[in-house]
Tab-separated table of C-alpha atoms in Angstrom:
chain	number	residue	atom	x	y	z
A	1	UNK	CA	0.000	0.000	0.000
A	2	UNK	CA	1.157	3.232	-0.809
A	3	UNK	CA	0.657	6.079	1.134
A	4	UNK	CA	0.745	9.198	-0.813
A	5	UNK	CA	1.882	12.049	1.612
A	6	UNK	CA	5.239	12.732	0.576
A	7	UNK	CA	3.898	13.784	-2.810
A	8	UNK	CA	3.148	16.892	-1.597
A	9	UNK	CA	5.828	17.933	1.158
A	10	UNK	CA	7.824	20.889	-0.617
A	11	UNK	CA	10.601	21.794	0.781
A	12	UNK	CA	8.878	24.709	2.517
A	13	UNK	CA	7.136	22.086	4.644
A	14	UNK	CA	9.744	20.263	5.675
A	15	UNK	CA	11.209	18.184	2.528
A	16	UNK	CA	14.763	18.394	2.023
A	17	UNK	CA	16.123	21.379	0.401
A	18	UNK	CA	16.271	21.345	-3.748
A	19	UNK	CA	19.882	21.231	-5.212
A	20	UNK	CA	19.553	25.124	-5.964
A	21	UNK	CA	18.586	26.290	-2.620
A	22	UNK	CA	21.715	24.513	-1.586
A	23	UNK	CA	24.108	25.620	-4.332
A	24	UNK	CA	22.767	29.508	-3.951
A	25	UNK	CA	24.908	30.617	-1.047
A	26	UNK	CA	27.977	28.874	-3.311
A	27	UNK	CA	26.530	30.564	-6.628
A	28	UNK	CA	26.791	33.667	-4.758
A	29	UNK	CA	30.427	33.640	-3.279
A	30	UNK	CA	31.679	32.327	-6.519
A	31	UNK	CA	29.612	35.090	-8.521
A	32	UNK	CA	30.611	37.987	-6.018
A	33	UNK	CA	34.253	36.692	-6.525
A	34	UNK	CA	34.694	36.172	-10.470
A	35	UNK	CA	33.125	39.862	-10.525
A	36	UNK	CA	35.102	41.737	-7.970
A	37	UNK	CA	38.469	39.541	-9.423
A	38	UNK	CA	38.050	40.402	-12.917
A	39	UNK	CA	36.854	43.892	-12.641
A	40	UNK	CA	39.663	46.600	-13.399
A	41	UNK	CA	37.660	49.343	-10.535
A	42	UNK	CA	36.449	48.285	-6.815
A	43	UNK	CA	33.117	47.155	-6.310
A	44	UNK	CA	30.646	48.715	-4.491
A	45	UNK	CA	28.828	44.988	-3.830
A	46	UNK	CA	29.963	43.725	-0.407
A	47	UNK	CA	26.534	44.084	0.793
A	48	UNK	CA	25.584	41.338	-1.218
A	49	UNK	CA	27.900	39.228	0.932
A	50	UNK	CA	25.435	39.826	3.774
A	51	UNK	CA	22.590	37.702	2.226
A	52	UNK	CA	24.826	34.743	2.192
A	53	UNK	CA	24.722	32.889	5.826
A	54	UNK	CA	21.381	33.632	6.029
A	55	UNK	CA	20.912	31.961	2.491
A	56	UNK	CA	22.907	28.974	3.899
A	57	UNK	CA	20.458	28.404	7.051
A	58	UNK	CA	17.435	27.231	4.653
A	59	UNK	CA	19.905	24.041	3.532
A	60	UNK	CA	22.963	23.751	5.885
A	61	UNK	CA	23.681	23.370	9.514
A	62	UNK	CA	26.032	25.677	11.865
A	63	UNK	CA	28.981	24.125	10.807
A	64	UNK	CA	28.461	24.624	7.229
A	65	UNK	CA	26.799	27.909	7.804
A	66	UNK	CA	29.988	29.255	9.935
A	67	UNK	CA	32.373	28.608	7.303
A	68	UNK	CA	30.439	30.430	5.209
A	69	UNK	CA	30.584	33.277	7.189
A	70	UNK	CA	33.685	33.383	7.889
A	71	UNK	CA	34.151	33.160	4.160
A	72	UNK	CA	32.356	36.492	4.201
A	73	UNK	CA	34.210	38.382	6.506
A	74	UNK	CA	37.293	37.127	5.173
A	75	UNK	CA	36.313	38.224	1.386
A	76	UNK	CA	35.557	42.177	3.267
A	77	UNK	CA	38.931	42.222	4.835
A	78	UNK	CA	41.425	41.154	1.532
A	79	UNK	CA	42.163	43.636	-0.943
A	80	UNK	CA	42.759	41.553	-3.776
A	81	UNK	CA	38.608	41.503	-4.082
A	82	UNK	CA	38.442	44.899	-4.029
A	83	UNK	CA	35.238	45.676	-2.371
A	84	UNK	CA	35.785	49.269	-2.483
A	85	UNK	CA	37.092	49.546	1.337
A	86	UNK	CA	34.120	48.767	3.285
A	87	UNK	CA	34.047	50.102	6.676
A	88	UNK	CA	34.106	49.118	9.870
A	89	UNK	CA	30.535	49.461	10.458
A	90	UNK	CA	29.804	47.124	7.334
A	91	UNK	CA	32.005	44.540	8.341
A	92	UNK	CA	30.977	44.550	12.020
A	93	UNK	CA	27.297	44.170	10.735
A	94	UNK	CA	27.941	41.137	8.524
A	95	UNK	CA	30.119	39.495	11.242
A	96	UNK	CA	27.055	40.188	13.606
A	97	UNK	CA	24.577	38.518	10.763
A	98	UNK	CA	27.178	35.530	10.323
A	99	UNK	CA	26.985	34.744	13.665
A	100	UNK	CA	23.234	35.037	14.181
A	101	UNK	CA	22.758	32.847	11.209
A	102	UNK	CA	24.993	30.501	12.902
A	103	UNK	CA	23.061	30.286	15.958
A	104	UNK	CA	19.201	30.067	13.658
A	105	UNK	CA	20.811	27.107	11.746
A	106	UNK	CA	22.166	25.311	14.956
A	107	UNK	CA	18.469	25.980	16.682
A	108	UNK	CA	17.384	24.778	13.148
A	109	UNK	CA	19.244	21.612	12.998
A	110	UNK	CA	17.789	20.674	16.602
A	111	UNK	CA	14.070	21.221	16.092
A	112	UNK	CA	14.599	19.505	12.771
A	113	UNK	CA	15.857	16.564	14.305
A	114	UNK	CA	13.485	16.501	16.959
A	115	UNK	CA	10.617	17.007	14.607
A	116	UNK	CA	11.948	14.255	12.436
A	117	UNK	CA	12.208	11.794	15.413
A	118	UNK	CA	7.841	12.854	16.126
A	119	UNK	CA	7.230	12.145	12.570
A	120	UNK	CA	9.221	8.259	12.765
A	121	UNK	CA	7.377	7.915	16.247
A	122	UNK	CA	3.951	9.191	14.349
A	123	UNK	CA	4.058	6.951	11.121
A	124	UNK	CA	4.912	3.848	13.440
A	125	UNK	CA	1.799	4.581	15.406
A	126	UNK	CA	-0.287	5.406	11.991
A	127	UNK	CA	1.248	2.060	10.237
A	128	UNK	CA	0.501	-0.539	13.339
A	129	UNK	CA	-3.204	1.582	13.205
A	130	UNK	CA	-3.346	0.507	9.064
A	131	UNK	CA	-1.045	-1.183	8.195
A	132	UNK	CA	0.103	-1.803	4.280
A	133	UNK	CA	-2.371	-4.627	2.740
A	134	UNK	CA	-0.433	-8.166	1.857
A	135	UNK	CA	0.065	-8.653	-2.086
A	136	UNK	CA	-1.779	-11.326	-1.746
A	137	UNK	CA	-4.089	-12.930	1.198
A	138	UNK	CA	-5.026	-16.432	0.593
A	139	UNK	CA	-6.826	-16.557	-3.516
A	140	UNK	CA	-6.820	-12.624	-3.575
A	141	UNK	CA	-4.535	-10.153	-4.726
A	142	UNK	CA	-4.558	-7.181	-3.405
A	143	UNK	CA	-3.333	-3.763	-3.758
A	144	UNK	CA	-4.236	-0.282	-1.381
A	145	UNK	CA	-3.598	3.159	-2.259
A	146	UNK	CA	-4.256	6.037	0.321
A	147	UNK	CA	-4.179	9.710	0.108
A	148	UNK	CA	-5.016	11.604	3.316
A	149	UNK	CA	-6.760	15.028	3.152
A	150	UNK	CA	-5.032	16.229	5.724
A	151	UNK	CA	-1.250	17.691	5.353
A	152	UNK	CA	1.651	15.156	7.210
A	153	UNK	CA	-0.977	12.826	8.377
A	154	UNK	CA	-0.587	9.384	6.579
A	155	UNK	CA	-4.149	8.124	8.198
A	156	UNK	CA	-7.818	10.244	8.224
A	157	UNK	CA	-10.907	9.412	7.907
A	158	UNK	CA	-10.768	6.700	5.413
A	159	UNK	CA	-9.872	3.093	6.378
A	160	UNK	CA	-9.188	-0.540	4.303
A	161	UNK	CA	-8.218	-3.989	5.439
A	162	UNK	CA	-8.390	-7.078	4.080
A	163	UNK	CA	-8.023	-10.462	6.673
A	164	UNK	CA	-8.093	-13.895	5.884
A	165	UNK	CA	-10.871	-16.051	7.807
A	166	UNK	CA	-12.531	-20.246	8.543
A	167	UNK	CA	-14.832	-18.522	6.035
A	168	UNK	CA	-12.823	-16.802	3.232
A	169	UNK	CA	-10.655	-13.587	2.435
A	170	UNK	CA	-12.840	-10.645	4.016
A	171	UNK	CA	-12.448	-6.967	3.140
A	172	UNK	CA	-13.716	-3.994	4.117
A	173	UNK	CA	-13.337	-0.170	2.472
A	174	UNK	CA	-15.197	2.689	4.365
A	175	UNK	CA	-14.960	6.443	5.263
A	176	UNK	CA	-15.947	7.797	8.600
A	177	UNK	CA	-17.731	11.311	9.232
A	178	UNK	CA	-15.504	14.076	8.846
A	179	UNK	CA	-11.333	13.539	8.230
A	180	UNK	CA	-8.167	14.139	9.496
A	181	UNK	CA	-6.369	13.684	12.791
A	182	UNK	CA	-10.495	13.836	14.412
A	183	UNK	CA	-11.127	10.679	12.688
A	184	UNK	CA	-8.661	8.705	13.836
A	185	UNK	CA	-10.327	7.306	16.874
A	186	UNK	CA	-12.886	6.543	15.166
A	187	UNK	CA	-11.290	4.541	12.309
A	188	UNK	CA	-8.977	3.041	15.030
A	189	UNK	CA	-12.344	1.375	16.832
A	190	UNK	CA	-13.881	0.339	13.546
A	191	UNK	CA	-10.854	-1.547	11.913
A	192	UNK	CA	-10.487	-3.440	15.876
A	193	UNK	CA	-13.721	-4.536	15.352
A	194	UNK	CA	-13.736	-5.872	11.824
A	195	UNK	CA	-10.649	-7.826	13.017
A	196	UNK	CA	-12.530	-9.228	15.888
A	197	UNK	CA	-15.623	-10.609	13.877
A	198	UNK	CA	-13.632	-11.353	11.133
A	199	UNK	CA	-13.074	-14.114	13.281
A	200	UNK	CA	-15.585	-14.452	15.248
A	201	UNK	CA	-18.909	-14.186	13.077
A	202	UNK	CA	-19.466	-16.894	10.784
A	203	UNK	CA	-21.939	-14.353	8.506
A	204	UNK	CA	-20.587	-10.847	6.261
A	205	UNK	CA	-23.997	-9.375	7.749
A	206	UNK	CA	-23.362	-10.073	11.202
A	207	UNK	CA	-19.595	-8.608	10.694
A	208	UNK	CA	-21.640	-5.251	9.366
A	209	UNK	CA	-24.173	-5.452	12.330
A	210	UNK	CA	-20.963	-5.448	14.816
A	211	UNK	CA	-19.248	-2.569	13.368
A	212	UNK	CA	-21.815	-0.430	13.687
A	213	UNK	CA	-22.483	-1.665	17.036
A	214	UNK	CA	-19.641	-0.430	17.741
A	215	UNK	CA	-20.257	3.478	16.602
A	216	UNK	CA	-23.515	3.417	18.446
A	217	UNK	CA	-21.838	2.536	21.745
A	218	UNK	CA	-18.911	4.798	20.809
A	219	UNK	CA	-21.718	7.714	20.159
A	220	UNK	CA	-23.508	6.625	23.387
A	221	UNK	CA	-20.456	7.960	25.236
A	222	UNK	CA	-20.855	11.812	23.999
A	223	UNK	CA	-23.842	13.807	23.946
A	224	UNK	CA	-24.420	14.437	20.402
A	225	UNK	CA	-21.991	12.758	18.506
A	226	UNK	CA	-24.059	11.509	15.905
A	227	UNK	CA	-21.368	8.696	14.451
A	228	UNK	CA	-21.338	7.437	11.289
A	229	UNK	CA	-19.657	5.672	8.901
A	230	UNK	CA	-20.429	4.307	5.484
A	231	UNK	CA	-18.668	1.344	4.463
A	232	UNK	CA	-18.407	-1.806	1.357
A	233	UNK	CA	-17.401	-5.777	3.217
A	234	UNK	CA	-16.405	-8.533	0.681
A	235	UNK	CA	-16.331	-12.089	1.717
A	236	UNK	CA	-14.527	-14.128	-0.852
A	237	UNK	CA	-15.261	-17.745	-0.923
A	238	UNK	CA	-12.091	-20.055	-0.535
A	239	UNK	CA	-12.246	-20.945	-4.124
A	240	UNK	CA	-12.283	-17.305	-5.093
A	241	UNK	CA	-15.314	-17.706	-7.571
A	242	UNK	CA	-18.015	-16.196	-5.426
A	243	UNK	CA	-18.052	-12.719	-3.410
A	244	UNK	CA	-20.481	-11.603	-1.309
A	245	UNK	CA	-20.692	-8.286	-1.333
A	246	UNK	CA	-22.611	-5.799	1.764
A	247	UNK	CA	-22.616	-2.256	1.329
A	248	UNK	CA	-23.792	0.271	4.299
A	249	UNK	CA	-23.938	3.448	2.371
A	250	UNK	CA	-20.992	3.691	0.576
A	251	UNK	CA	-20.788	3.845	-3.262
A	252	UNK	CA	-20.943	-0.165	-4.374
A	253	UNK	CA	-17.984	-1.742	-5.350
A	254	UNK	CA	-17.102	-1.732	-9.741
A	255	UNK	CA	-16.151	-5.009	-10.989
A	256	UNK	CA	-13.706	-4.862	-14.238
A	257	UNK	CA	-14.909	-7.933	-16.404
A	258	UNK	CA	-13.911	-8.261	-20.193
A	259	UNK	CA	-13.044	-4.666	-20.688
A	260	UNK	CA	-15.792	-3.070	-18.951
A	261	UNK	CA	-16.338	-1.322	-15.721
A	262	UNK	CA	-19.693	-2.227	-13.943
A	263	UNK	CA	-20.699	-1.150	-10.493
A	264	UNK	CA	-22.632	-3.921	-8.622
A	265	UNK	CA	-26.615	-4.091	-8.584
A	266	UNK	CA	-27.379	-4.410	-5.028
A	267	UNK	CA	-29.744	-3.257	-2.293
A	268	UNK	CA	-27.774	-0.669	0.035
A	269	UNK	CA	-27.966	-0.987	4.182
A	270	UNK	CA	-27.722	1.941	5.863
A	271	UNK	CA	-24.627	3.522	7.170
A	272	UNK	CA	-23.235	2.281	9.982
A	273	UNK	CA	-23.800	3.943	13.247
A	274	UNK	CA	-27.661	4.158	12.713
A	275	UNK	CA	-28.542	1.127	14.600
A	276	UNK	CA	-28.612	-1.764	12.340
A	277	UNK	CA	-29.698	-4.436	14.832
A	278	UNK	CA	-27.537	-8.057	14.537
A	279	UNK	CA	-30.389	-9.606	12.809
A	280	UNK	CA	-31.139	-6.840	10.047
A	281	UNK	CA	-33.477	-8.463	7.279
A	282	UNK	CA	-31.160	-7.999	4.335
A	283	UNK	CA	-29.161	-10.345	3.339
A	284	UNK	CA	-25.859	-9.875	1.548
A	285	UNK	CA	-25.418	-9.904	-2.164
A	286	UNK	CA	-23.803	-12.809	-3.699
A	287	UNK	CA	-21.912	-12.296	-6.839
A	288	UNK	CA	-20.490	-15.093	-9.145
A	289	UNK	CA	-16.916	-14.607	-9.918
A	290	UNK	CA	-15.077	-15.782	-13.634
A	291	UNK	CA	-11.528	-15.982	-14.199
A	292	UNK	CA	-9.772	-12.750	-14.732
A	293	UNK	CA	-12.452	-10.696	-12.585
A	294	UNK	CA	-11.264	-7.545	-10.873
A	295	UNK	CA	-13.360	-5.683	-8.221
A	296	UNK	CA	-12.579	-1.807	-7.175
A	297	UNK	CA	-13.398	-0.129	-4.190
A	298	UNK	CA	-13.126	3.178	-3.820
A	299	UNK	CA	-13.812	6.060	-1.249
A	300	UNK	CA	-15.759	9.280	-2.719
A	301	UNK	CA	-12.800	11.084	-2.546
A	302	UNK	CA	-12.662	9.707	-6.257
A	303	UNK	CA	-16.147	9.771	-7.495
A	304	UNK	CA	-16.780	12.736	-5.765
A	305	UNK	CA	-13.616	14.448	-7.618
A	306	UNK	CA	-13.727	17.141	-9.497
A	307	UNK	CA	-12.396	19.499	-12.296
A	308	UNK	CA	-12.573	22.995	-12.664
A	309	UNK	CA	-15.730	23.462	-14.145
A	310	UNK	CA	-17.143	20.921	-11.179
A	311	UNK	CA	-17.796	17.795	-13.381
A	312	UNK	CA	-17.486	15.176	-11.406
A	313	UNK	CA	-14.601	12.078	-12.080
A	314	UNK	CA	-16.060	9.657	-14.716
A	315	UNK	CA	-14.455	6.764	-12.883
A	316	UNK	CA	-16.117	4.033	-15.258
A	317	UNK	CA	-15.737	5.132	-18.231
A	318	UNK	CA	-12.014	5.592	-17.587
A	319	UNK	CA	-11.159	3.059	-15.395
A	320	UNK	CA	-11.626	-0.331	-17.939
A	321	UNK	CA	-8.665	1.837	-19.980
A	322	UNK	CA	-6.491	2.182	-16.829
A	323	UNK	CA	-7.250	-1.264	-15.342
A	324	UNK	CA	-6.031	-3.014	-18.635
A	325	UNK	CA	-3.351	-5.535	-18.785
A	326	UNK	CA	-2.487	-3.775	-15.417
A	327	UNK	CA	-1.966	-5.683	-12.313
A	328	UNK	CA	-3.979	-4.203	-8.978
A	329	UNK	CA	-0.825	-2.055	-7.772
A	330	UNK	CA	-0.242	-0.453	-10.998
A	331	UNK	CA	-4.236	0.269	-11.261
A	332	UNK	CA	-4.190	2.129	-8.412
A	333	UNK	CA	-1.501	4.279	-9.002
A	334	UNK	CA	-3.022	4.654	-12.743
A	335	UNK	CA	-5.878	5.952	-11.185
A	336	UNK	CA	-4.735	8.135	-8.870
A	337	UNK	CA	-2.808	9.695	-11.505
A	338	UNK	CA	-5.565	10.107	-13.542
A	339	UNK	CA	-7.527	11.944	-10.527
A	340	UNK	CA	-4.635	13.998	-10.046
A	341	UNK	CA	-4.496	14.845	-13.294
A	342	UNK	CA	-7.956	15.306	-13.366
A	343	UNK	CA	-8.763	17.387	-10.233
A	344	UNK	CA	-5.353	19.378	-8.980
A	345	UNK	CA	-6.987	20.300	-5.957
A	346	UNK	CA	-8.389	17.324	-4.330
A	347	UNK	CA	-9.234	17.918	-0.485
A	348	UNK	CA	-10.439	14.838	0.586
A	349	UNK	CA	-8.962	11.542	1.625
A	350	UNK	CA	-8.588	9.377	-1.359
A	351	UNK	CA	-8.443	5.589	-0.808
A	352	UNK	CA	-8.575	2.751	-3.386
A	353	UNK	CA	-8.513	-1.547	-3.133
A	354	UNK	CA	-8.320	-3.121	-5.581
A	355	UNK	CA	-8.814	-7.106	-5.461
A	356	UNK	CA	-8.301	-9.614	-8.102
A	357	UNK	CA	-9.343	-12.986	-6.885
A	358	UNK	CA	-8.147	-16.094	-8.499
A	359	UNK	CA	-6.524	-19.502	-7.358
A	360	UNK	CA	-3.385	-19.697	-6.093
A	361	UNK	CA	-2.211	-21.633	-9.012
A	362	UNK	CA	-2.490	-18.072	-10.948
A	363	UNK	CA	-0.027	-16.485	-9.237
């Protein structure tokens, strides 16, 4: 699974420097030097010498940064650069910059590394929360893609999972009210208990009917909380040629067969959090499978995509195109491209699975 944060870290929030932020102090001394060197008359451009340790704190620490400086004042105080005499004032004042810069860039370096140590500590925590889907689990391959909404999160409101059971691979795709670091709990308490009657309920319906037994007790709890979630399960048969499919408010899964992109006919439950007693009426869909089948799930954050003049992302009519010849990683990452492309500005959390069952002879 591929969790596509990074993607949009610039170097303004955090990323590593590009090569030309770090090569502009240089650029500078080398510039300032070639001119002053080669010109027959002084230079009236020491002041431009002034802009370089602070230009060195955006990519270098305070050692790097203090031989800079001292670079500096060294260049003001020979006369074979001919920096038409500065004074005493001008070289006191860049000495006095130099050594501030060195002290941002060492203050720098520390809350850099301390921030980098939260961020380890945070995507261990995040990753043991959701962790990457298997390649394969049991008859199924599988592939995940998610894209949170929020900036430097790598989990929101949108969860995935897929668990072998006595009973057959099981999946589940949803998205929880609202996104971000306030959905966390929330997706936290739902994935622990698909896990738990994953293998514990012998029925996809009854795994439904505990999940959102659990956002009713976890709404119970707070006045007004009004939890929800909407959400697709799977249950794959062992022999991978049957899937049950139950769908609590969430768009239905699409299944790629023979070039085409079809989303599955099927009666919707409600979302979960509403109530749905343990023995709700409905009864899960049951969908033959053939050989070469493909089924993608998807969170709204790609349906409900859009460009700039608000269409919204014709997911099946481009995704037979995308899907073809393509095994389920490189389908994902076709179609997120394709969003991307599609909508620049995408602000919600943007998950995909995408399962092709088949025996494990296929492999």
């Amino acid at each position: 699974m591929r969790r596509l944060d990074g993607d949009r870290r610039g170097w303004l929030r955090g990323a590593p420097a590009p090569r030309w932020v770090r090569a502009l102090p240089l650029l500078l001394v080398a510039g300032i030097c070639a001119a002053t060197l080669t010109s027959p008359d002084p230079l009236d451009i020491g002041f431009l010498l002034g802009a370089i340790p602070p230009l060195a704190v955006l990519s270098y620490g305070p050692v790097a940064t203090a031989f800079l400086g001292a670079a500096v004042i060294a260049m003001l105080n020979v006369p074979a650069f001919q920096l038409d005499r500065p004074g005493r004032t001008d070289v006191l004042t860049v000495s006095f910059v130099a050594l501030l810069s060195v002290f941002v860039a060492f203050v720098s370096r520390r809350r850099d590394v301390q921030l980098d140590t939260e961020r380890t500590i945070a995507e261990a925590a995040q990753n043991a929360l959701v962790p990457p889907v298997p390649q394969r689990v049991g008859p199924v391959a599988c592939a995940g893609l998610y894209r949170a909404a929020q900036r430097g999160t790598l989990v929101g409101g949108d969860f995935f999972d897929v668990r072998t059971s006595a009973h057959g691979v099981r999946a589940v795709l949803g998205d929880v009210q609202g996104h971000g670091l306030a959905a966390i709990a929330t997706v936290a308490a739902l994935l622990g208990a698909f896990r738990e009657a994953v293998l514990d309920q012998p029925d996809l319906e009854k795994v439904a009917a505990r999940l959102d037994r659990r956002l009713v007790a976890d709404s119970a709890r707070v006045a007004h909380a009004e939890l929800f979630a909407t959400a697709v399960l799977l249950e794959f048969t062992p022999g991978a040629d049957t899937v049950r499919v139950v769908v609590c408010g969430h768009p239905p899964p699409v299944l790629l067969r023979d070039g085409t992109a079809t989303e599955v006919d099927l009666v919707p439950w409600t979302p979960l959090g509403l109530g749905l007693p343990e023995g709700a009426p409905l009864a899960a869909h049951v969908l033959p499978l053939r050989p070469g089948d493909r089924l993608f799930l998807a969170s709204d954050g790609v349906s409900e995509a859009r460009d700039t003049a608000g269409v919204f992302y014709p997911l099946l009519d481009r995704l037979p195109a995308l899907a073809a010849g393509a095994d389920p990683a490189t389908t994902a990452d076709r179609v997120w491209a394709d969003v991307r492309g599609y909508c620049p500005d995408i602000r919600d959390d943007v998950t995909m699975l995408v399962l092709a069952p088949g025996r494990r002879a296929d492999r």
